Tab-separated table of C-alpha atoms in Angstrom:
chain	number	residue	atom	x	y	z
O	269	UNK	CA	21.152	6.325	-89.437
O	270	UNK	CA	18.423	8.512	-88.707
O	271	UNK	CA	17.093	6.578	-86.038
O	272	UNK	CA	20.486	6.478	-84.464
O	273	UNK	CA	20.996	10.306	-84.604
O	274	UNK	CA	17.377	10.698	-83.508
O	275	UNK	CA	18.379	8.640	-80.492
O	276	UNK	CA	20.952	10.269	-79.361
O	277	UNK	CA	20.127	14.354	-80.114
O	278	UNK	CA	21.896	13.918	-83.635
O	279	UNK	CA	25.331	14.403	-81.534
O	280	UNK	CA	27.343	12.285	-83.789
O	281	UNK	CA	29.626	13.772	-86.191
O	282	UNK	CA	30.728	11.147	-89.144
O	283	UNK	CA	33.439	9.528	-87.088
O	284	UNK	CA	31.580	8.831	-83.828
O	285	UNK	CA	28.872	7.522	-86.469
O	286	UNK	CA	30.868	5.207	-87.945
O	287	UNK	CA	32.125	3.752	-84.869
O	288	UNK	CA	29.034	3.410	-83.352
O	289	UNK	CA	27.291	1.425	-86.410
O	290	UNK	CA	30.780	-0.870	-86.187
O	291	UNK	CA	30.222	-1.775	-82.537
O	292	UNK	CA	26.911	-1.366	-81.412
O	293	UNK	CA	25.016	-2.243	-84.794
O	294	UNK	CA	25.881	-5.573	-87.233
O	295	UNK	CA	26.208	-3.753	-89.700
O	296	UNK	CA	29.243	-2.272	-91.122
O	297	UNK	CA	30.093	0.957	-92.684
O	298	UNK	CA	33.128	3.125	-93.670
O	299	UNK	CA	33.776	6.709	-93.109
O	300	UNK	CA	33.343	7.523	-96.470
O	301	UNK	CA	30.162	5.872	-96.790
O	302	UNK	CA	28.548	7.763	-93.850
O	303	UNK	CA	29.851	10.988	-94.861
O	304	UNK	CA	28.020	10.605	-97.836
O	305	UNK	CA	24.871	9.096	-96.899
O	306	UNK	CA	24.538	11.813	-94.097
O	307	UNK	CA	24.903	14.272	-96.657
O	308	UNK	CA	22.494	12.340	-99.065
O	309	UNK	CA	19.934	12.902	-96.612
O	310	UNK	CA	20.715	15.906	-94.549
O	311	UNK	CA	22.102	14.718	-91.795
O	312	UNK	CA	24.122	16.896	-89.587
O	313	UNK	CA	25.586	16.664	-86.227
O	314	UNK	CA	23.916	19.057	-83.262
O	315	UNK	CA	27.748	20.016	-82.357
O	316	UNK	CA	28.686	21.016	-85.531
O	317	UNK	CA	28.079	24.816	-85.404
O	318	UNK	CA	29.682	27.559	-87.408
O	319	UNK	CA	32.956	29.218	-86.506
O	320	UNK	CA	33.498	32.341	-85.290
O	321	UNK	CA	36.232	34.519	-84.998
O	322	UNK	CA	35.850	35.068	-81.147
O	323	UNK	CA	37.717	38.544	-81.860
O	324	UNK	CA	35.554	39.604	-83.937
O	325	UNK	CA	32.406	38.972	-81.666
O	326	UNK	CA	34.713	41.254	-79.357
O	327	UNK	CA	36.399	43.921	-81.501
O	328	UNK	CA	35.159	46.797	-79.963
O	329	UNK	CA	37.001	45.337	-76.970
O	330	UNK	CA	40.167	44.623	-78.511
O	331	UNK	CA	43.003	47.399	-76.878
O	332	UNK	CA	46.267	48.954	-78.231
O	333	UNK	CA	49.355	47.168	-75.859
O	334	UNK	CA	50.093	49.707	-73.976
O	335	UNK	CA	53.876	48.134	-73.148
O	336	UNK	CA	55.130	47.810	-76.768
O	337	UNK	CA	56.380	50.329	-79.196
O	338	UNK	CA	57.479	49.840	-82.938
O	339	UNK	CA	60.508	51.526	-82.756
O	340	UNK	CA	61.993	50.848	-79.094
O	341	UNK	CA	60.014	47.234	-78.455
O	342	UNK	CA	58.629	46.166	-75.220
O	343	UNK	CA	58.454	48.073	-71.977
O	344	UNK	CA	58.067	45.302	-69.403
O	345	UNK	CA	60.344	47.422	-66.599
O	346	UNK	CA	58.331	49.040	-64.253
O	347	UNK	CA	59.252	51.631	-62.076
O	348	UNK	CA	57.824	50.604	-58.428
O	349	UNK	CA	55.565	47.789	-57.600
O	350	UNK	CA	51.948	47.972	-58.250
O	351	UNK	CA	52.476	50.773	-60.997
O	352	UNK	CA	52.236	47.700	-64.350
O	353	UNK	CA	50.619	43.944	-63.674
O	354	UNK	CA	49.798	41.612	-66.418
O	355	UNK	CA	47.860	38.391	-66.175
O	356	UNK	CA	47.229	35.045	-67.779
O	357	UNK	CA	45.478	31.716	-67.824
O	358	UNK	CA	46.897	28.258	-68.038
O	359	UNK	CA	45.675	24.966	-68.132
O	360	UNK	CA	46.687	22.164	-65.200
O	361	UNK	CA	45.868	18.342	-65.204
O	362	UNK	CA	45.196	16.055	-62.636
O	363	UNK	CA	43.591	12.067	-62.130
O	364	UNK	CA	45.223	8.905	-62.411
O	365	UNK	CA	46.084	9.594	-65.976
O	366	UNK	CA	46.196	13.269	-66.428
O	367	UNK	CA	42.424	13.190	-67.368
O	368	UNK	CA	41.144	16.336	-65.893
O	369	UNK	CA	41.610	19.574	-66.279
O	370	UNK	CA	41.711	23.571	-65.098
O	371	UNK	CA	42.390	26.849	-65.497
O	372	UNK	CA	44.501	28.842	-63.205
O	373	UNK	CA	44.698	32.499	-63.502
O	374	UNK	CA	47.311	34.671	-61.898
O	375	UNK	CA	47.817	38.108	-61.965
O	376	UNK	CA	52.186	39.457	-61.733
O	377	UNK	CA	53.895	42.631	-60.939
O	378	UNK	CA	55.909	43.423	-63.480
O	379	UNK	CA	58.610	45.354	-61.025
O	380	UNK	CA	59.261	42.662	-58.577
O	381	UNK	CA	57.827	39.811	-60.377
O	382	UNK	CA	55.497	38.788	-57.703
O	383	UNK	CA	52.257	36.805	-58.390
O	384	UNK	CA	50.205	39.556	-56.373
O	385	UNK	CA	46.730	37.111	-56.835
O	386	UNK	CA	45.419	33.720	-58.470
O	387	UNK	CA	42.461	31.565	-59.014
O	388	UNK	CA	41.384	28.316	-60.215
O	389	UNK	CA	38.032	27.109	-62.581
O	390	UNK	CA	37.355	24.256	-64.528
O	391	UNK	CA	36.814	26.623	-67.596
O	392	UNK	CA	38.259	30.299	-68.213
O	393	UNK	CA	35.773	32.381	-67.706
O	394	UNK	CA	35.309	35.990	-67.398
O	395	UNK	CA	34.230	35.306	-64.090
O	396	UNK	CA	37.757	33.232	-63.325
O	397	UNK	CA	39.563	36.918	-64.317
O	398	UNK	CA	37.396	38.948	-62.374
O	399	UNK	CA	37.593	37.141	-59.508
O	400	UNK	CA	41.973	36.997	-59.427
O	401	UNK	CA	41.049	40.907	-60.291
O	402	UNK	CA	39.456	41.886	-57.283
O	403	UNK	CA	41.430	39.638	-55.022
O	404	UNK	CA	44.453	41.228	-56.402
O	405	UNK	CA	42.775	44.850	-55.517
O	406	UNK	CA	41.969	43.484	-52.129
O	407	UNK	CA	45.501	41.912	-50.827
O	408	UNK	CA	46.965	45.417	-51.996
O	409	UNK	CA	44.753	46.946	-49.894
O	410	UNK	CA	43.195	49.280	-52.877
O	411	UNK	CA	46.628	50.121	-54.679
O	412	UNK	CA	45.920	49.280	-58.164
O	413	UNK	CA	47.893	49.278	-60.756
O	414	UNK	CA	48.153	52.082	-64.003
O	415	UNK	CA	48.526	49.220	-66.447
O	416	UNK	CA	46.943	45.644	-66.340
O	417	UNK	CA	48.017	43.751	-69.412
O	418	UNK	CA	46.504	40.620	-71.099
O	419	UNK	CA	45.967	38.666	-74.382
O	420	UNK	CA	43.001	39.050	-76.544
O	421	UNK	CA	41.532	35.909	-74.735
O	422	UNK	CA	37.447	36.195	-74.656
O	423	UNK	CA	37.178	36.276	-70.867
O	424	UNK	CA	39.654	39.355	-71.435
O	425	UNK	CA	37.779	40.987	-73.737
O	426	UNK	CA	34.695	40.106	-71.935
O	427	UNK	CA	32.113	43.379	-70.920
O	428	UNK	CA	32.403	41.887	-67.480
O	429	UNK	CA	36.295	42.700	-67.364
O	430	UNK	CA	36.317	45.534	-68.744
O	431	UNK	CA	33.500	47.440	-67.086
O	432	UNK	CA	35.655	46.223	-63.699
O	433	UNK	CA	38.874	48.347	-65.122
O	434	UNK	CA	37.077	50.953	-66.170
O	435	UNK	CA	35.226	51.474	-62.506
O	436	UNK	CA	38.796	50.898	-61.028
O	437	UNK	CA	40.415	53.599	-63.859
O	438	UNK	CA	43.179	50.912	-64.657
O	439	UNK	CA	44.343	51.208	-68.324
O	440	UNK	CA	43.984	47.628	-70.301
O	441	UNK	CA	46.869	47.053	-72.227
O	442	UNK	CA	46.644	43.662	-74.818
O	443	UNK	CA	48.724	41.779	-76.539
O	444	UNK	CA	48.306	41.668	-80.291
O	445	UNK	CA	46.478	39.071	-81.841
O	446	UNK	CA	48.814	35.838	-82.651
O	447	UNK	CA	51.643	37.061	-80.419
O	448	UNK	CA	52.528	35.186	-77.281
O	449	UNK	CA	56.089	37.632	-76.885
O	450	UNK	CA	53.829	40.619	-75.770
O	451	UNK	CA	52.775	38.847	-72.869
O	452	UNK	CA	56.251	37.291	-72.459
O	453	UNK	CA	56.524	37.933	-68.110
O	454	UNK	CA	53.526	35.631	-67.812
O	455	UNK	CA	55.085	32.977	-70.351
O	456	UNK	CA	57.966	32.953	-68.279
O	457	UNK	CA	56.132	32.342	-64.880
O	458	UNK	CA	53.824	29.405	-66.300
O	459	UNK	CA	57.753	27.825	-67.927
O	460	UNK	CA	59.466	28.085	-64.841
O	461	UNK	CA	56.310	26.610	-63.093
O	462	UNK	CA	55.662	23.578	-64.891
O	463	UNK	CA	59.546	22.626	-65.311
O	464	UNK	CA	60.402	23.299	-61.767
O	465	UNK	CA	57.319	22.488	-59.832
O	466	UNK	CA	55.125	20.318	-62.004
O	467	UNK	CA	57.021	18.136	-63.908
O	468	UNK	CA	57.788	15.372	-61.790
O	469	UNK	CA	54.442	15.304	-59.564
O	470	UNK	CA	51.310	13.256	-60.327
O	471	UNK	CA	48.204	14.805	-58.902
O	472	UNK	CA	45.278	13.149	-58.413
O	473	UNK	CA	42.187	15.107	-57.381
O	474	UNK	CA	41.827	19.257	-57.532
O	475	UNK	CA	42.276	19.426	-53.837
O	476	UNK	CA	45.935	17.901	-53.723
O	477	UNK	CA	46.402	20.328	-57.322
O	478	UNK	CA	45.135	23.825	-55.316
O	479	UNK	CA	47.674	22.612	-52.434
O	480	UNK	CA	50.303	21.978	-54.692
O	481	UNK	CA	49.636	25.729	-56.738
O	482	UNK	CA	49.622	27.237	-53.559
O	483	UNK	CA	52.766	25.500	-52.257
O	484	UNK	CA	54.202	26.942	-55.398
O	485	UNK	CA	53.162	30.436	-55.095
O	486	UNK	CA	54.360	30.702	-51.732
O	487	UNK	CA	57.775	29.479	-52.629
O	488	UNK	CA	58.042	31.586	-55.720
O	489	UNK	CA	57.094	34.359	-54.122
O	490	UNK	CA	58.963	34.128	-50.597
O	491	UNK	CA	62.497	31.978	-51.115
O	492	UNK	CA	63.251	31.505	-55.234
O	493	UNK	CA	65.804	33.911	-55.473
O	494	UNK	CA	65.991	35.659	-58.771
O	495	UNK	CA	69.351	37.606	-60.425
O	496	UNK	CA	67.073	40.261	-62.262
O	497	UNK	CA	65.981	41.109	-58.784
O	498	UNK	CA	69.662	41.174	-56.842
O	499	UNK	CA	69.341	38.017	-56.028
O	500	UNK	CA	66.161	38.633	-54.049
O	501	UNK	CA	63.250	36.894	-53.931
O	502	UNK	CA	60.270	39.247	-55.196
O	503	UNK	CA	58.431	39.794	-51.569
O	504	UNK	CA	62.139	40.853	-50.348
O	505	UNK	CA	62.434	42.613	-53.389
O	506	UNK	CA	58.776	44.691	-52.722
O	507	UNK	CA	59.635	45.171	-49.035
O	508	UNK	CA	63.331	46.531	-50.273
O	509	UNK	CA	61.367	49.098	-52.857
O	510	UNK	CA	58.746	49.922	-50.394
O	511	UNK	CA	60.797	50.817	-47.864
O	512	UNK	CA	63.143	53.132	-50.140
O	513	UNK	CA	60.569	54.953	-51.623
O	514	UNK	CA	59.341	55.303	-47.867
């Protein structure tokens, strides 16, 4: 056992241990058995590192939401567009069998529900955020919001972010901890998303996936109509504001 973990960096936890001695060894072992041996003599796996509350590594970054109050609820109604956005992260597959992964990150207006930026990583980063950030600020032509809202995620609460809203003067509003409702616009977009877009297509590489997100954005954005905005779609809906607060 110890030349095995030796071997391989001491990766192995007590189930990749036991499968390994099974298969590649003839000798045979149970999980039990390993489990205790290891701890007989020591042996731990590399990977197996203390948890930590990723909030707590963050607290001082950890905001009041700025859209909820105890005694009326939410606030997700904004006046005019680019006064309130929130954002989010989800996760997207791809391959033969749905082996792959990524993170897409969009940023919504929270008066006519359009997706004003996005961006795709393999992981979610703070640098995935600040990047559908500043594209945001950029395709807005510098009109930035009051409000940007987002979960407690660690790329949210990440200095990074945060010294970017600060420089911009944009209030960060989060969600609290364990409570998906506060950030319920954004649900919304990534339901109606995978059941209308995603559900029946089987993507095989991230190319044909970014062609596919984009095809979507464009269509949410320019022809699904929506009955909370008069049966606009939201870039009608932003022209139609724009032009009466003109």
């Amino acid at each position: 056992m110890f030349k095995l973990e030796e071997e391989h960096d001491y990766i192995y936890g007590v189930e990749s241990l036991t499968m390994y001695i099974n298969t590649k060894t003839k000798y045979h072992a149970g999980h039990n058995k390993v489990r205790r041996l290891m701890k007989e003599n020591g042996i731990e796996a590399s990977i197996r590192k203390k948890k930590h509350d990723r909030h707590a590594e963050h607290k001082d970054q950890i905001l009041a939401n700025l859209l909820y109050d105890k005694d009326t609820g939410h606030h997700f109604n904004s006046g005019q567009s680019n006064q309130v956005w929130v954002t989010d992260c989800t996760e997207l597959r791809y391959g033969s069998k749905s082996q792959y992964k990524l993170r897409l990150s969009a940023i919504k207006d929270l008066h006519d529900h359009s997706i004003i930026a996005w961006q795709i990583a393999d992981t979610e980063t703070s640098a995935l955020v600040t990047d559908t950030l500043q594209l945001a600020l950029k395709v807005t032509n510098g009109q930035k919001p009051k409000i940007l809202h987002s979960d407690q995620g660690a790329a949210y609460t990440s200095g990074e972010y945060n010294t970017l809203l600060a420089g911009t003067g944009i209030k960060h509003s989060m969600s609290r901890a364990g409570t998906p409702g506060d950030n319920s616009p954004m649900e919304a977009f990534w339901s109606h998303m995978k059941d209308e877009f995603f559900a029946f297509k089987k993507t095989l590489s991230k190319d044909e996936l970014f062609q596919q997100i984009n095809e979507f954005m464009r269509w949410y954005n320019y022809e699904r109509l929506q009955l909370t905005l008069n049966g606009m779609t939201p870039n009608e809906y932003r022209s139609h504001t724009v032009q009466k607060c003109a």
